[in-house]
Amino acid sequence: MYAFDKHGVARCWRVGKSDYDDLLGPKQRNRPKAALTDQEILDLHAAIKPRNHRWANVIRLLAAYGLREWEINHLEVRENHKGQPQMFCSKGKVSANRGRKQQNPERWLIDLPLSSAEERVSWGLVDEWSSNAVELPNTVDGKAFGTWLRRQPEWKELVSKYDAQGQYLKPYAFRDSFSVRCTRYGIADSHASEVMGHSPEVHRRSYRTSRQEDVLDAFTNAKMSA
């Protein structure tokens, strides 16, 4: 429009929408996000812990509860309606909807065990947190975690592995991996979104909810039980 309005270029040179779409070509499909397997998370944690137990604790919290990195700064243990100690996040994400900011409500958290080749692994983080036994880095947020994690050789190997599969892996993948685990355990999207701190619509639109291996297992089990 600048050429037409400012420099008097003849309107016959204007490209119509259909011609523009043809010249632009089809949109390139974004690579799907990668979600780590439970075994990959356990192996990563085991490799990191001897070098830096504080960041290894961050990995445990992210994996067990599907947290956003900064939410680790707002964790506490409270007594739930059954009189049991349970992890609680006291601050929700601030989001914008049609130009208006709103804060998601605080929420209860529920950890999901990770499945290794031999057993299900649960880290007992509620007890550790209650006794102040979970040591953390001085700064815990998405930037600090991402900067540190991207330097780790084990993480670089995982990034290369998923890149070869046409998927992109980022530090936020621990949250997607939790979402996949929820689906594998048969937890409804409405319940998974509740503990992850977003709406069911956002959950289905923005998060990985399954891996191909889990889909195949689900259909195989369904056929065997039919």
mmCIF file with all atom_site columns, N, CA and C in Angstrom, residues 54-94:
data_model
loop_
_atom_site.group_PDB
_atom_site.id
_atom_site.type_symbol
_atom_site.label_atom_id
_atom_site.label_alt_id
_atom_site.label_comp_id
_atom_site.label_asym_id
_atom_site.label_entity_id
_atom_site.label_seq_id
_atom_site.pdbx_PDB_ins_code
_atom_site.Cartn_x
_atom_site.Cartn_y
_atom_site.Cartn_z
_atom_site.occupancy
_atom_site.B_iso_or_equiv
_atom_site.pdbx_formal_charge
_atom_site.auth_seq_id
_atom_site.auth_comp_id
_atom_site.auth_asym_id
_atom_site.auth_atom_id
_atom_site.pdbx_PDB_model_num
ATOM 1   N N  . ARG A 1 54 ? 20.828  -29.326 43.370 1.00 0.00 ? 54 ARG A N  1
ATOM 2   C CA . ARG A 1 54 ? 19.798  -28.283 43.448 1.00 0.00 ? 54 ARG A CA 1
ATOM 3   C C  . ARG A 1 54 ? 18.954  -28.228 42.169 1.00 0.00 ? 54 ARG A C  1
ATOM 4   N N  . TRP A 1 55 ? 19.625  -28.234 41.023 1.00 0.00 ? 55 TRP A N  1
ATOM 5   C CA . TRP A 1 55 ? 18.873  -28.235 39.767 1.00 0.00 ? 55 TRP A CA 1
ATOM 6   C C  . TRP A 1 55 ? 18.200  -29.590 39.552 1.00 0.00 ? 55 TRP A C  1
ATOM 7   N N  . ALA A 1 56 ? 18.783  -30.640 40.069 1.00 0.00 ? 56 ALA A N  1
ATOM 8   C CA . ALA A 1 56 ? 18.129  -31.950 39.991 1.00 0.00 ? 56 ALA A CA 1
ATOM 9   C C  . ALA A 1 56 ? 16.811  -31.927 40.765 1.00 0.00 ? 56 ALA A C  1
ATOM 10  N N  . ASN A 1 57 ? 16.770  -31.185 41.868 1.00 0.00 ? 57 ASN A N  1
ATOM 11  C CA . ASN A 1 57 ? 15.521  -31.046 42.609 1.00 0.00 ? 57 ASN A CA 1
ATOM 12  C C  . ASN A 1 57 ? 14.476  -30.275 41.805 1.00 0.00 ? 57 ASN A C  1
ATOM 13  N N  . VAL A 1 58 ? 14.917  -29.293 41.049 1.00 0.00 ? 58 VAL A N  1
ATOM 14  C CA . VAL A 1 58 ? 13.994  -28.568 40.171 1.00 0.00 ? 58 VAL A CA 1
ATOM 15  C C  . VAL A 1 58 ? 13.376  -29.520 39.156 1.00 0.00 ? 58 VAL A C  1
ATOM 16  N N  . ILE A 1 59 ? 14.196  -30.378 38.584 1.00 0.00 ? 59 ILE A N  1
ATOM 17  C CA . ILE A 1 59 ? 13.688  -31.362 37.622 1.00 0.00 ? 59 ILE A CA 1
ATOM 18  C C  . ILE A 1 59 ? 12.652  -32.268 38.285 1.00 0.00 ? 59 ILE A C  1
ATOM 19  N N  . ARG A 1 60 ? 12.926  -32.702 39.500 1.00 0.00 ? 60 ARG A N  1
ATOM 20  C CA . ARG A 1 60 ? 11.966  -33.559 40.212 1.00 0.00 ? 60 ARG A CA 1
ATOM 21  C C  . ARG A 1 60 ? 10.622  -32.856 40.382 1.00 0.00 ? 60 ARG A C  1
ATOM 22  N N  . LEU A 1 61 ? 10.650  -31.601 40.810 1.00 0.00 ? 61 LEU A N  1
ATOM 23  C CA . LEU A 1 61 ? 9.412   -30.858 41.038 1.00 0.00 ? 61 LEU A CA 1
ATOM 24  C C  . LEU A 1 61 ? 8.646   -30.633 39.742 1.00 0.00 ? 61 LEU A C  1
ATOM 25  N N  . LEU A 1 62 ? 9.353   -30.254 38.690 1.00 0.00 ? 62 LEU A N  1
ATOM 26  C CA . LEU A 1 62 ? 8.702   -30.019 37.398 1.00 0.00 ? 62 LEU A CA 1
ATOM 27  C C  . LEU A 1 62 ? 8.069   -31.297 36.867 1.00 0.00 ? 62 LEU A C  1
ATOM 28  N N  . ALA A 1 63 ? 8.796   -32.401 36.994 1.00 0.00 ? 63 ALA A N  1
ATOM 29  C CA . ALA A 1 63 ? 8.313   -33.667 36.451 1.00 0.00 ? 63 ALA A CA 1
ATOM 30  C C  . ALA A 1 63 ? 7.160   -34.237 37.271 1.00 0.00 ? 63 ALA A C  1
ATOM 31  N N  . ALA A 1 64 ? 7.261   -34.148 38.584 1.00 0.00 ? 64 ALA A N  1
ATOM 32  C CA . ALA A 1 64 ? 6.253   -34.762 39.447 1.00 0.00 ? 64 ALA A CA 1
ATOM 33  C C  . ALA A 1 64 ? 4.927   -34.025 39.425 1.00 0.00 ? 64 ALA A C  1
ATOM 34  N N  . TYR A 1 65 ? 4.981   -32.676 39.300 1.00 0.00 ? 65 TYR A N  1
ATOM 35  C CA . TYR A 1 65 ? 3.763   -31.885 39.417 1.00 0.00 ? 65 TYR A CA 1
ATOM 36  C C  . TYR A 1 65 ? 3.367   -31.145 38.134 1.00 0.00 ? 65 TYR A C  1
ATOM 37  N N  . GLY A 1 66 ? 4.174   -31.210 37.096 1.00 0.00 ? 66 GLY A N  1
ATOM 38  C CA . GLY A 1 66 ? 3.837   -30.502 35.868 1.00 0.00 ? 66 GLY A CA 1
ATOM 39  C C  . GLY A 1 66 ? 3.817   -28.995 36.032 1.00 0.00 ? 66 GLY A C  1
ATOM 40  N N  . LEU A 1 67 ? 4.749   -28.470 36.812 1.00 0.00 ? 67 LEU A N  1
ATOM 41  C CA . LEU A 1 67 ? 4.766   -27.053 37.148 1.00 0.00 ? 67 LEU A CA 1
ATOM 42  C C  . LEU A 1 67 ? 5.364   -26.182 36.055 1.00 0.00 ? 67 LEU A C  1
ATOM 43  N N  . ARG A 1 68 ? 5.000   -24.901 36.084 1.00 0.00 ? 68 ARG A N  1
ATOM 44  C CA . ARG A 1 68 ? 5.790   -23.874 35.407 1.00 0.00 ? 68 ARG A CA 1
ATOM 45  C C  . ARG A 1 68 ? 6.985   -23.595 36.312 1.00 0.00 ? 68 ARG A C  1
ATOM 46  N N  . GLU A 1 69 ? 8.128   -23.243 35.729 1.00 0.00 ? 69 GLU A N  1
ATOM 47  C CA . GLU A 1 69 ? 9.345   -23.117 36.543 1.00 0.00 ? 69 GLU A CA 1
ATOM 48  C C  . GLU A 1 69 ? 9.185   -22.123 37.693 1.00 0.00 ? 69 GLU A C  1
ATOM 49  N N  . TRP A 1 70 ? 8.623   -20.951 37.413 1.00 0.00 ? 70 TRP A N  1
ATOM 50  C CA . TRP A 1 70 ? 8.527   -19.910 38.448 1.00 0.00 ? 70 TRP A CA 1
ATOM 51  C C  . TRP A 1 70 ? 7.582   -20.293 39.579 1.00 0.00 ? 70 TRP A C  1
ATOM 52  N N  . GLU A 1 71 ? 6.686   -21.244 39.329 1.00 0.00 ? 71 GLU A N  1
ATOM 53  C CA . GLU A 1 71 ? 5.743   -21.639 40.376 1.00 0.00 ? 71 GLU A CA 1
ATOM 54  C C  . GLU A 1 71 ? 6.428   -22.333 41.549 1.00 0.00 ? 71 GLU A C  1
ATOM 55  N N  . ILE A 1 72 ? 7.637   -22.828 41.321 1.00 0.00 ? 72 ILE A N  1
ATOM 56  C CA . ILE A 1 72 ? 8.383   -23.468 42.411 1.00 0.00 ? 72 ILE A CA 1
ATOM 57  C C  . ILE A 1 72 ? 8.616   -22.485 43.563 1.00 0.00 ? 72 ILE A C  1
ATOM 58  N N  . ASN A 1 73 ? 8.635   -21.190 43.262 1.00 0.00 ? 73 ASN A N  1
ATOM 59  C CA . ASN A 1 73 ? 8.827   -20.172 44.293 1.00 0.00 ? 73 ASN A CA 1
ATOM 60  C C  . ASN A 1 73 ? 7.571   -19.948 45.143 1.00 0.00 ? 73 ASN A C  1
ATOM 61  N N  . HIS A 1 74 ? 6.478   -20.598 44.789 1.00 0.00 ? 74 HIS A N  1
ATOM 62  C CA . HIS A 1 74 ? 5.215   -20.359 45.494 1.00 0.00 ? 74 HIS A CA 1
ATOM 63  C C  . HIS A 1 74 ? 4.604   -21.667 45.994 1.00 0.00 ? 74 HIS A C  1
ATOM 64  N N  . LEU A 1 75 ? 5.446   -22.616 46.328 1.00 0.00 ? 75 LEU A N  1
ATOM 65  C CA . LEU A 1 75 ? 4.974   -23.905 46.821 1.00 0.00 ? 75 LEU A CA 1
ATOM 66  C C  . LEU A 1 75 ? 4.924   -23.928 48.345 1.00 0.00 ? 75 LEU A C  1
ATOM 67  N N  . GLU A 1 76 ? 3.945   -24.625 48.853 1.00 0.00 ? 76 GLU A N  1
ATOM 68  C CA . GLU A 1 76 ? 3.851   -24.864 50.287 1.00 0.00 ? 76 GLU A CA 1
ATOM 69  C C  . GLU A 1 76 ? 3.038   -26.133 50.498 1.00 0.00 ? 76 GLU A C  1
ATOM 70  N N  . VAL A 1 77 ? 3.156   -26.703 51.674 1.00 0.00 ? 77 VAL A N  1
ATOM 71  C CA . VAL A 1 77 ? 2.373   -27.890 52.018 1.00 0.00 ? 77 VAL A CA 1
ATOM 72  C C  . VAL A 1 77 ? 1.249   -27.464 52.942 1.00 0.00 ? 77 VAL A C  1
ATOM 73  N N  . ARG A 1 78 ? 0.020   -27.815 52.544 1.00 0.00 ? 78 ARG A N  1
ATOM 74  C CA . ARG A 1 78 ? -1.152  -27.501 53.348 1.00 0.00 ? 78 ARG A CA 1
ATOM 75  C C  . ARG A 1 78 ? -1.917  -28.789 53.666 1.00 0.00 ? 78 ARG A C  1
ATOM 76  N N  . GLU A 1 79 ? -2.823  -28.685 54.586 1.00 0.00 ? 79 GLU A N  1
ATOM 77  C CA . GLU A 1 79 ? -3.681  -29.824 54.926 1.00 0.00 ? 79 GLU A CA 1
ATOM 78  C C  . GLU A 1 79 ? -4.924  -29.772 54.050 1.00 0.00 ? 79 GLU A C  1
ATOM 79  N N  . ASN A 1 80 ? -5.178  -30.848 53.304 1.00 0.00 ? 80 ASN A N  1
ATOM 80  C CA . ASN A 1 80 ? -6.336  -30.860 52.418 1.00 0.00 ? 80 ASN A CA 1
ATOM 81  C C  . ASN A 1 80 ? -7.614  -31.227 53.176 1.00 0.00 ? 80 ASN A C  1
ATOM 82  N N  . HIS A 1 81 ? -8.722  -31.372 52.430 1.00 0.00 ? 81 HIS A N  1
ATOM 83  C CA . HIS A 1 81 ? -10.018 -31.608 53.073 1.00 0.00 ? 81 HIS A CA 1
ATOM 84  C C  . HIS A 1 81 ? -10.097 -32.965 53.769 1.00 0.00 ? 81 HIS A C  1
ATOM 85  N N  . LYS A 1 82 ? -9.142  -33.848 53.464 1.00 0.00 ? 82 LYS A N  1
ATOM 86  C CA . LYS A 1 82 ? -9.095  -35.148 54.132 1.00 0.00 ? 82 LYS A CA 1
ATOM 87  C C  . LYS A 1 82 ? -8.142  -35.148 55.327 1.00 0.00 ? 82 LYS A C  1
ATOM 88  N N  . GLY A 1 83 ? -7.603  -33.986 55.639 1.00 0.00 ? 83 GLY A N  1
ATOM 89  C CA . GLY A 1 83 ? -6.677  -33.893 56.757 1.00 0.00 ? 83 GLY A CA 1
ATOM 90  C C  . GLY A 1 83 ? -5.284  -34.395 56.443 1.00 0.00 ? 83 GLY A C  1
ATOM 91  N N  . GLN A 1 84 ? -4.971  -34.514 55.123 1.00 0.00 ? 84 GLN A N  1
ATOM 92  C CA . GLN A 1 84 ? -3.673  -35.026 54.702 1.00 0.00 ? 84 GLN A CA 1
ATOM 93  C C  . GLN A 1 84 ? -2.800  -33.889 54.159 1.00 0.00 ? 84 GLN A C  1
ATOM 94  N N  . PRO A 1 85 ? -1.488  -33.965 54.364 1.00 0.00 ? 85 PRO A N  1
ATOM 95  C CA . PRO A 1 85 ? -0.604  -32.937 53.792 1.00 0.00 ? 85 PRO A CA 1
ATOM 96  C C  . PRO A 1 85 ? -0.546  -33.066 52.279 1.00 0.00 ? 85 PRO A C  1
ATOM 97  N N  . GLN A 1 86 ? -0.651  -31.954 51.582 1.00 0.00 ? 86 GLN A N  1
ATOM 98  C CA . GLN A 1 86 ? -0.647  -31.957 50.126 1.00 0.00 ? 86 GLN A CA 1
ATOM 99  C C  . GLN A 1 86 ? 0.048   -30.706 49.617 1.00 0.00 ? 86 GLN A C  1
ATOM 100 N N  . MET A 1 87 ? 0.749   -30.828 48.503 1.00 0.00 ? 87 MET A N  1
ATOM 101 C CA . MET A 1 87 ? 1.442   -29.686 47.923 1.00 0.00 ? 87 MET A CA 1
ATOM 102 C C  . MET A 1 87 ? 0.437   -28.696 47.348 1.00 0.00 ? 87 MET A C  1
ATOM 103 N N  . PHE A 1 88 ? 0.743   -27.424 47.528 1.00 0.00 ? 88 PHE A N  1
ATOM 104 C CA . PHE A 1 88 ? -0.162  -26.357 47.103 1.00 0.00 ? 88 PHE A CA 1
ATOM 105 C C  . PHE A 1 88 ? 0.641   -25.254 46.441 1.00 0.00 ? 88 PHE A C  1
ATOM 106 N N  . CYS A 1 89 ? 0.102   -24.705 45.341 1.00 0.00 ? 89 CYS A N  1
ATOM 107 C CA . CYS A 1 89 ? 0.729   -23.569 44.665 1.00 0.00 ? 89 CYS A CA 1
ATOM 108 C C  . CYS A 1 89 ? -0.102  -22.330 44.975 1.00 0.00 ? 89 CYS A C  1
ATOM 109 N N  . SER A 1 90 ? 0.496   -21.359 45.638 1.00 0.00 ? 90 SER A N  1
ATOM 110 C CA . SER A 1 90 ? -0.243  -20.218 46.172 1.00 0.00 ? 90 SER A CA 1
ATOM 111 C C  . SER A 1 90 ? -0.368  -19.046 45.207 1.00 0.00 ? 90 SER A C  1
ATOM 112 N N  . LYS A 1 91 ? 0.124   -19.207 43.972 1.00 0.00 ? 91 LYS A N  1
ATOM 113 C CA . LYS A 1 91 ? 0.015   -18.113 43.005 1.00 0.00 ? 91 LYS A CA 1
ATOM 114 C C  . LYS A 1 91 ? -0.268  -18.678 41.620 1.00 0.00 ? 91 LYS A C  1
ATOM 115 N N  . GLY A 1 92 ? -1.280  -18.128 40.971 1.00 0.00 ? 92 GLY A N  1
ATOM 116 C CA . GLY A 1 92 ? -1.632  -18.577 39.630 1.00 0.00 ? 92 GLY A CA 1
ATOM 117 C C  . GLY A 1 92 ? -1.033  -17.689 38.553 1.00 0.00 ? 92 GLY A C  1
ATOM 118 N N  . LYS A 1 93 ? -1.014  -18.195 37.341 1.00 0.00 ? 93 LYS A N  1
ATOM 119 C CA . LYS A 1 93 ? -0.469  -17.454 36.215 1.00 0.00 ? 93 LYS A CA 1
ATOM 120 C C  . LYS A 1 93 ? -1.363  -16.264 35.863 1.00 0.00 ? 93 LYS A C  1
ATOM 121 N N  . VAL A 1 94 ? -0.734  -15.144 35.538 1.00 0.00 ? 94 VAL A N  1
ATOM 122 C CA . VAL A 1 94 ? -1.464  -13.969 35.059 1.00 0.00 ? 94 VAL A CA 1
ATOM 123 C C  . VAL A 1 94 ? -1.518  -14.039 33.539 1.00 0.00 ? 94 VAL A C  1
#
